[in-house]
Amino acid sequence: MSFVEYGETIKDGDTAIVFLGHESMFPVKVQHGTVTQTKYGVIRHSTDLIGKKYGSRVTCSKGGWVFILHPTPELWTMNLPHRTQILYSTDISIITMMLELKPGSIVCESGTGSGSLSHALIRTVAPTGHLYTVEFHQQRAEKAREEFREHGVEHLVTVTNQDVCKNGFGVSNIADAVFLDIPSPWEAIGHAKSALKAEGGRICSFSPCIEQVQRTCLAMEEYGFTEINTLEILLRVYNVRTISLQIPDLGKAAEDNSSTGFDSSSPSHQGSPCANLQQGTVQFKSGVPLREVVGHTGYLTFATKS
């Protein structure tokens, strides 16, 4: 099993996603002889998972059922164990596009954190690219190495435990792109420039506060970066609902209906638009935004090495 290569069947040692519903899923490490508890009952790995195809519907001990899904960076982002605040698909999608990443790209990242963006970057640059990710916290760095190994992508990523603001990324003049998600990104701009290729490399800095953005932009200008641009991505989700609205009484329509001898109680006319008009309301499908919308996550600042 690998997050960048699809496998047909579930094997011992795989990481799989147990899907109970769109708002309820969780990752599980498949191990022979192990069981997993769900609200629908027990899943026995030896008999219910190993050897079955990904996407299969598995019946639990209480009679309910779940789907077992092959892991992807998108599913991992929604289900990973949080060691830090993470980036979600809304920001990840614009980062990979604006950094102009593709298979074969070399990317430097700091910090690794929970590995949400890291998995997406690895999938984007595979099979010939590489990710150099730097994490200041030793335990988080070790856990990231373990996850990359379990997910079959360790050959595409190098994890380094050091302070990027003092020691840099450990590489020079090879990166196509650099991503910074640290408290003081302006202190790492010089190291980012050193890691980037001679000309045309892209950099992105993620910061939750505008004061951080201002200092980072000044540092980028000082080090000769061009095309400096800051943006904010806001996601607005819509639900499809049936809406009932009252029809305004304009007078003439009511008179025309009465003159035609139309009988709204006739079975042949039940449910017709005219019947709704007689009742004074009309129903239609409409997209309605959620009452609570996810707001500000952070500012994304992009620039190009001149």
Short mmCIF file of C-alpha atoms in Angstrom, two decimals:
data_model
loop_
_atom_site.label_atom_id
_atom_site.label_comp_id
_atom_site.label_asym_id
_atom_site.label_seq_id
_atom_site.Cartn_x
_atom_site.Cartn_y
_atom_site.Cartn_z
CA MET A 1 0.00 0.00 0.00
CA SER A 2 1.24 3.48 -0.88
CA PHE A 3 -0.39 6.89 -0.76
CA VAL A 4 0.89 7.54 -4.29
CA GLU A 5 0.22 4.13 -5.87
CA TYR A 6 -3.18 2.44 -5.84
CA GLY A 7 -3.44 -1.15 -4.56
CA GLU A 8 -6.35 -3.47 -5.35
CA THR A 9 -6.45 -5.54 -2.16
CA ILE A 10 -6.01 -4.83 1.55
CA LYS A 11 -2.80 -6.26 2.98
CA ASP A 12 -1.44 -6.78 6.47
CA GLY A 13 0.24 -3.53 7.59
CA ASP A 14 -1.79 -1.25 5.31
CA THR A 15 -3.36 2.00 6.48
CA ALA A 16 -7.03 1.99 5.44
CA ILE A 17 -9.93 4.41 5.92
CA VAL A 18 -13.08 3.07 7.61
CA PHE A 19 -15.97 5.01 6.07
CA LEU A 20 -19.19 5.13 8.12
CA GLY A 21 -20.56 8.25 6.41
CA HIS A 22 -19.49 11.57 4.92
CA GLU A 23 -19.15 13.05 8.41
CA SER A 24 -17.83 9.90 10.08
CA MET A 25 -14.66 8.08 9.08
CA PHE A 26 -11.33 7.19 10.66
CA PRO A 27 -7.99 5.56 9.73
CA VAL A 28 -7.01 2.10 10.89
CA LYS A 29 -3.77 0.14 10.60
CA VAL A 30 -4.60 -3.32 9.30
CA GLN A 31 -2.98 -6.03 11.44
CA HIS A 32 -3.54 -9.77 11.47
CA GLY A 33 -5.45 -10.83 14.61
CA THR A 34 -6.60 -7.29 15.47
CA VAL A 35 -10.20 -6.06 15.80
CA THR A 36 -11.64 -2.55 15.40
CA GLN A 37 -14.73 -1.37 17.27
CA THR A 38 -17.36 0.75 15.47
CA LYS A 39 -20.91 1.79 16.34
CA TYR A 40 -22.09 -0.97 14.01
CA GLY A 41 -20.04 -3.65 15.76
CA VAL A 42 -16.63 -5.27 15.49
CA ILE A 43 -14.45 -5.48 12.36
CA ARG A 44 -12.05 -8.44 12.43
CA HIS A 45 -8.97 -7.59 10.39
CA SER A 46 -8.00 -11.20 9.61
CA THR A 47 -11.37 -12.21 8.14
CA ASP A 48 -13.09 -8.92 7.26
CA LEU A 49 -10.21 -6.86 5.80
CA ILE A 50 -7.09 -8.73 4.73
CA GLY A 51 -7.45 -10.00 1.17
CA LYS A 52 -10.60 -7.96 0.44
CA LYS A 53 -10.65 -5.31 -2.28
CA TYR A 54 -10.46 -1.64 -1.37
CA GLY A 55 -13.91 -0.10 -1.69
CA SER A 56 -15.59 -3.25 -0.36
CA ARG A 57 -18.60 -3.09 1.93
CA VAL A 58 -17.81 -4.89 5.19
CA THR A 59 -20.57 -6.15 7.49
CA CYS A 60 -19.84 -5.60 11.19
CA SER A 61 -20.80 -7.91 14.06
CA LYS A 62 -24.04 -6.04 14.88
CA GLY A 63 -25.29 -6.28 11.29
CA GLY A 64 -24.37 -2.76 10.21
CA TRP A 65 -21.83 -2.17 7.45
CA VAL A 66 -19.00 0.19 6.51
CA PHE A 67 -16.84 0.81 3.45
CA ILE A 68 -13.07 0.31 3.53
CA LEU A 69 -11.35 2.94 1.37
CA HIS A 70 -7.85 3.20 -0.06
CA PRO A 71 -6.02 6.12 1.62
CA THR A 72 -5.37 9.34 -0.32
CA PRO A 73 -3.86 12.67 0.80
CA GLU A 74 -7.37 14.18 0.80
CA LEU A 75 -8.77 11.45 3.08
CA TRP A 76 -5.67 11.61 5.28
CA THR A 77 -6.12 15.37 5.76
CA MET A 78 -9.63 14.74 7.11
CA ASN A 79 -8.62 11.84 9.38
CA LEU A 80 -4.99 12.26 10.48
CA PRO A 81 -4.00 12.48 14.16
CA HIS A 82 -3.49 16.18 14.93
CA ARG A 83 -0.09 17.03 16.40
CA THR A 84 -0.41 20.67 15.25
CA GLN A 85 -2.88 22.86 13.41
CA ILE A 86 -3.01 21.63 9.82
CA LEU A 87 -3.68 22.93 6.33
CA TYR A 88 -6.87 21.71 4.64
CA SER A 89 -7.68 20.97 1.01
CA THR A 90 -8.87 24.54 0.31
CA ASP A 91 -5.41 26.03 0.97
CA ILE A 92 -3.48 22.96 -0.22
CA SER A 93 -5.02 23.13 -3.70
CA ILE A 94 -4.01 26.76 -4.32
CA ILE A 95 -0.52 26.14 -2.85
CA THR A 96 0.27 23.28 -5.24
CA MET A 97 -1.02 25.30 -8.21
CA MET A 98 0.68 28.61 -7.40
CA LEU A 99 4.01 26.89 -6.65
CA GLU A 100 3.75 25.33 -10.13
CA LEU A 101 4.43 21.83 -8.80
CA LYS A 102 4.44 18.78 -11.05
CA PRO A 103 5.92 15.27 -11.16
CA GLY A 104 9.69 15.59 -10.76
CA SER A 105 9.66 18.85 -8.79
CA ILE A 106 11.98 19.34 -5.80
CA VAL A 107 10.21 20.98 -2.84
CA CYS A 108 11.46 22.23 0.56
CA GLU A 109 8.96 22.53 3.42
CA SER A 110 9.06 23.82 7.00
CA GLY A 111 7.54 22.83 9.34
CA THR A 112 6.31 19.32 8.82
CA GLY A 113 3.73 19.44 11.62
CA SER A 114 1.08 16.73 11.26
CA GLY A 115 2.02 16.01 7.64
CA SER A 116 -1.21 17.13 5.98
CA LEU A 117 0.43 19.27 3.29
CA SER A 118 3.44 16.92 3.12
CA HIS A 119 1.34 14.01 1.81
CA ALA A 120 -0.23 16.22 -0.86
CA LEU A 121 3.18 17.55 -1.95
CA ILE A 122 4.61 14.03 -2.15
CA ARG A 123 1.71 12.82 -4.31
CA THR A 124 2.14 15.84 -6.61
CA VAL A 125 5.91 15.45 -7.21
CA ALA A 126 5.90 11.61 -7.43
CA PRO A 127 7.34 9.44 -8.89
CA THR A 128 10.63 11.25 -9.64
CA GLY A 129 10.47 14.35 -7.43
CA HIS A 130 11.45 14.76 -3.79
CA LEU A 131 10.30 16.60 -0.67
CA TYR A 132 12.79 17.95 1.89
CA THR A 133 10.80 18.73 5.02
CA VAL A 134 12.24 20.32 8.18
CA GLU A 135 10.62 20.03 11.63
CA PHE A 136 11.93 21.85 14.73
CA HIS A 137 10.22 19.51 17.24
CA GLN A 138 12.11 16.19 17.57
CA GLN A 139 9.13 13.97 18.50
CA ARG A 140 7.03 15.36 15.64
CA ALA A 141 9.89 14.78 13.21
CA GLU A 142 10.27 11.16 14.36
CA LYS A 143 6.52 10.55 14.09
CA ALA A 144 6.47 12.03 10.58
CA ARG A 145 9.28 9.66 9.51
CA GLU A 146 7.31 6.72 10.91
CA GLU A 147 4.13 7.72 9.06
CA PHE A 148 5.93 8.24 5.75
CA ARG A 149 7.48 4.78 6.12
CA GLU A 150 4.12 3.15 6.93
CA HIS A 151 2.48 4.94 4.00
CA GLY A 152 5.05 3.72 1.48
CA VAL A 153 6.44 7.15 0.53
CA GLU A 154 9.72 7.25 2.50
CA HIS A 155 11.75 7.14 -0.75
CA LEU A 156 10.15 10.44 -1.83
CA VAL A 157 10.77 12.47 1.33
CA THR A 158 13.66 13.44 3.62
CA VAL A 159 12.74 14.55 7.16
CA THR A 160 15.26 16.73 9.03
CA ASN A 161 15.01 17.75 12.69
CA GLN A 162 16.53 21.25 12.96
CA ASP A 163 15.71 24.95 13.21
CA VAL A 164 15.20 26.18 9.65
CA CYS A 165 15.66 29.81 10.73
CA LYS A 166 19.22 29.03 11.93
CA ASN A 167 20.32 26.04 9.86
CA GLY A 168 18.23 26.19 6.70
CA PHE A 169 16.92 23.20 4.72
CA GLY A 170 20.18 21.31 4.29
CA VAL A 171 20.16 21.69 0.48
CA SER A 172 21.35 24.42 -1.90
CA ASN A 173 20.30 25.61 -5.35
CA ILE A 174 18.12 22.59 -6.20
CA ALA A 175 14.55 23.36 -5.07
CA ASP A 176 11.82 24.35 -7.50
CA ALA A 177 9.67 25.61 -4.62
CA VAL A 178 9.82 26.38 -0.90
CA PHE A 179 6.93 26.40 1.54
CA LEU A 180 7.11 28.05 5.00
CA ASP A 181 4.62 27.47 7.81
CA ILE A 182 6.52 28.75 10.86
CA PRO A 183 5.93 31.55 13.44
CA SER A 184 8.63 33.87 12.01
CA PRO A 185 8.99 33.11 8.28
CA TRP A 186 10.92 36.34 7.63
CA GLU A 187 13.89 34.80 9.48
CA ALA A 188 14.01 31.90 6.98
CA ILE A 189 13.72 33.85 3.71
CA GLY A 190 17.50 33.92 3.23
CA HIS A 191 17.76 30.14 3.68
CA ALA A 192 14.82 29.68 1.31
CA LYS A 193 16.60 31.71 -1.35
CA SER A 194 19.72 29.56 -0.91
CA ALA A 195 17.70 26.35 -1.30
CA LEU A 196 15.94 27.50 -4.47
CA LYS A 197 17.37 26.91 -7.94
CA ALA A 198 19.37 29.69 -9.58
CA GLU A 199 16.40 31.43 -11.19
CA GLY A 200 12.62 31.23 -11.28
CA GLY A 201 11.99 29.22 -8.11
CA ARG A 202 8.75 29.91 -6.23
CA ILE A 203 8.18 30.47 -2.52
CA CYS A 204 5.00 30.43 -0.40
CA SER A 205 4.60 31.51 3.22
CA PHE A 206 1.50 30.70 5.30
CA SER A 207 0.76 33.02 8.25
CA PRO A 208 -2.43 33.55 10.29
CA CYS A 209 -1.69 37.21 11.18
CA ILE A 210 -1.30 40.15 8.79
CA GLU A 211 1.62 41.52 10.85
CA GLN A 212 3.57 38.35 10.03
CA VAL A 213 2.73 38.85 6.35
CA GLN A 214 4.03 42.45 6.40
CA ARG A 215 7.40 41.46 7.87
CA THR A 216 7.69 38.52 5.48
CA CYS A 217 7.00 40.73 2.44
CA LEU A 218 9.66 43.20 3.55
CA ALA A 219 12.16 40.34 3.91
CA MET A 220 11.26 39.02 0.46
CA GLU A 221 11.88 42.43 -1.08
CA GLU A 222 15.19 42.69 0.77
CA TYR A 223 16.36 39.36 -0.68
CA GLY A 224 15.33 40.31 -4.20
CA PHE A 225 12.14 38.28 -4.65
CA THR A 226 9.65 39.58 -7.22
CA GLU A 227 5.95 39.07 -8.02
CA ILE A 228 5.11 39.22 -4.30
CA ASN A 229 1.41 38.51 -3.85
CA THR A 230 -0.72 37.80 -0.75
CA LEU A 231 -4.16 36.20 -0.87
CA GLU A 232 -6.73 34.60 1.42
CA ILE A 233 -8.94 31.64 0.52
CA LEU A 234 -12.45 31.52 2.00
CA LEU A 235 -14.66 28.46 1.47
CA ARG A 236 -18.46 28.83 1.26
CA VAL A 237 -20.48 25.61 1.12
CA TYR A 238 -24.08 25.50 -0.16
CA ASN A 239 -26.86 23.04 0.74
CA VAL A 240 -29.66 22.25 -1.72
CA ARG A 241 -33.04 22.72 -0.02
CA THR A 242 -36.70 23.00 -0.97
CA ILE A 243 -37.88 26.57 -0.45
CA SER A 244 -41.51 27.72 -0.15
CA LEU A 245 -42.28 31.31 -1.10
CA GLN A 246 -45.60 33.11 -1.02
CA ILE A 247 -46.81 34.37 -4.41
CA PRO A 248 -47.70 38.08 -4.44
CA ASP A 249 -51.39 38.79 -5.12
CA LEU A 250 -51.43 40.86 -8.33
CA GLY A 251 -55.21 40.53 -8.86
CA LYS A 252 -55.41 39.67 -12.58
CA ALA A 253 -54.05 36.11 -12.30
CA ALA A 254 -56.72 35.14 -9.77
CA GLU A 255 -59.50 36.52 -12.01
CA ASP A 256 -58.18 34.66 -15.07
CA ASN A 257 -58.11 31.35 -13.19
CA SER A 258 -61.71 31.73 -11.97
CA SER A 259 -62.98 32.61 -15.46
CA THR A 260 -61.59 29.39 -16.97
CA GLY A 261 -63.60 27.24 -14.56
CA PHE A 262 -60.42 25.55 -13.28
CA ASP A 263 -61.09 23.18 -10.37
CA SER A 264 -57.96 22.82 -8.23
CA SER A 265 -59.60 19.98 -6.24
CA SER A 266 -59.81 17.77 -9.33
CA PRO A 267 -57.49 14.74 -9.02
CA SER A 268 -56.17 15.32 -12.54
CA HIS A 269 -54.83 18.72 -11.51
CA GLN A 270 -53.39 17.85 -8.10
CA GLY A 271 -49.74 18.89 -7.80
CA SER A 272 -49.91 21.17 -10.87
CA PRO A 273 -48.33 24.64 -10.79
CA CYS A 274 -51.82 26.17 -10.90
CA ALA A 275 -52.73 24.32 -7.71
CA ASN A 276 -49.76 25.92 -6.00
CA LEU A 277 -50.90 29.30 -7.30
CA GLN A 278 -54.37 28.80 -5.76
CA GLN A 279 -52.70 28.00 -2.43
CA GLY A 280 -50.62 31.19 -2.63
CA THR A 281 -47.20 29.48 -2.39
CA VAL A 282 -44.70 27.93 -4.77
CA GLN A 283 -41.93 25.45 -3.99
CA PHE A 284 -38.57 25.21 -5.75
CA LYS A 285 -35.04 23.92 -5.19
CA SER A 286 -32.45 26.46 -4.09
CA GLY A 287 -28.84 26.57 -2.95
CA VAL A 288 -28.64 27.89 0.61
CA PRO A 289 -25.32 28.74 2.33
CA LEU A 290 -24.60 27.15 5.69
CA ARG A 291 -25.40 29.24 8.75
CA GLU A 292 -21.86 28.72 10.05
CA VAL A 293 -19.09 29.17 7.48
CA VAL A 294 -15.42 28.36 8.02
CA GLY A 295 -13.72 31.75 7.99
CA HIS A 296 -10.11 32.87 8.07
CA THR A 297 -7.44 30.17 8.12
CA GLY A 298 -4.40 32.19 7.10
CA TYR A 299 -2.75 34.40 4.50
CA LEU A 300 -0.75 32.87 1.65
CA THR A 301 2.13 34.99 0.37
CA PHE A 302 3.74 33.94 -2.93
CA ALA A 303 6.87 35.26 -4.62
CA THR A 304 9.40 34.35 -7.32
CA LYS A 305 13.18 34.24 -7.08
CA SER A 306 14.52 36.79 -9.53
#
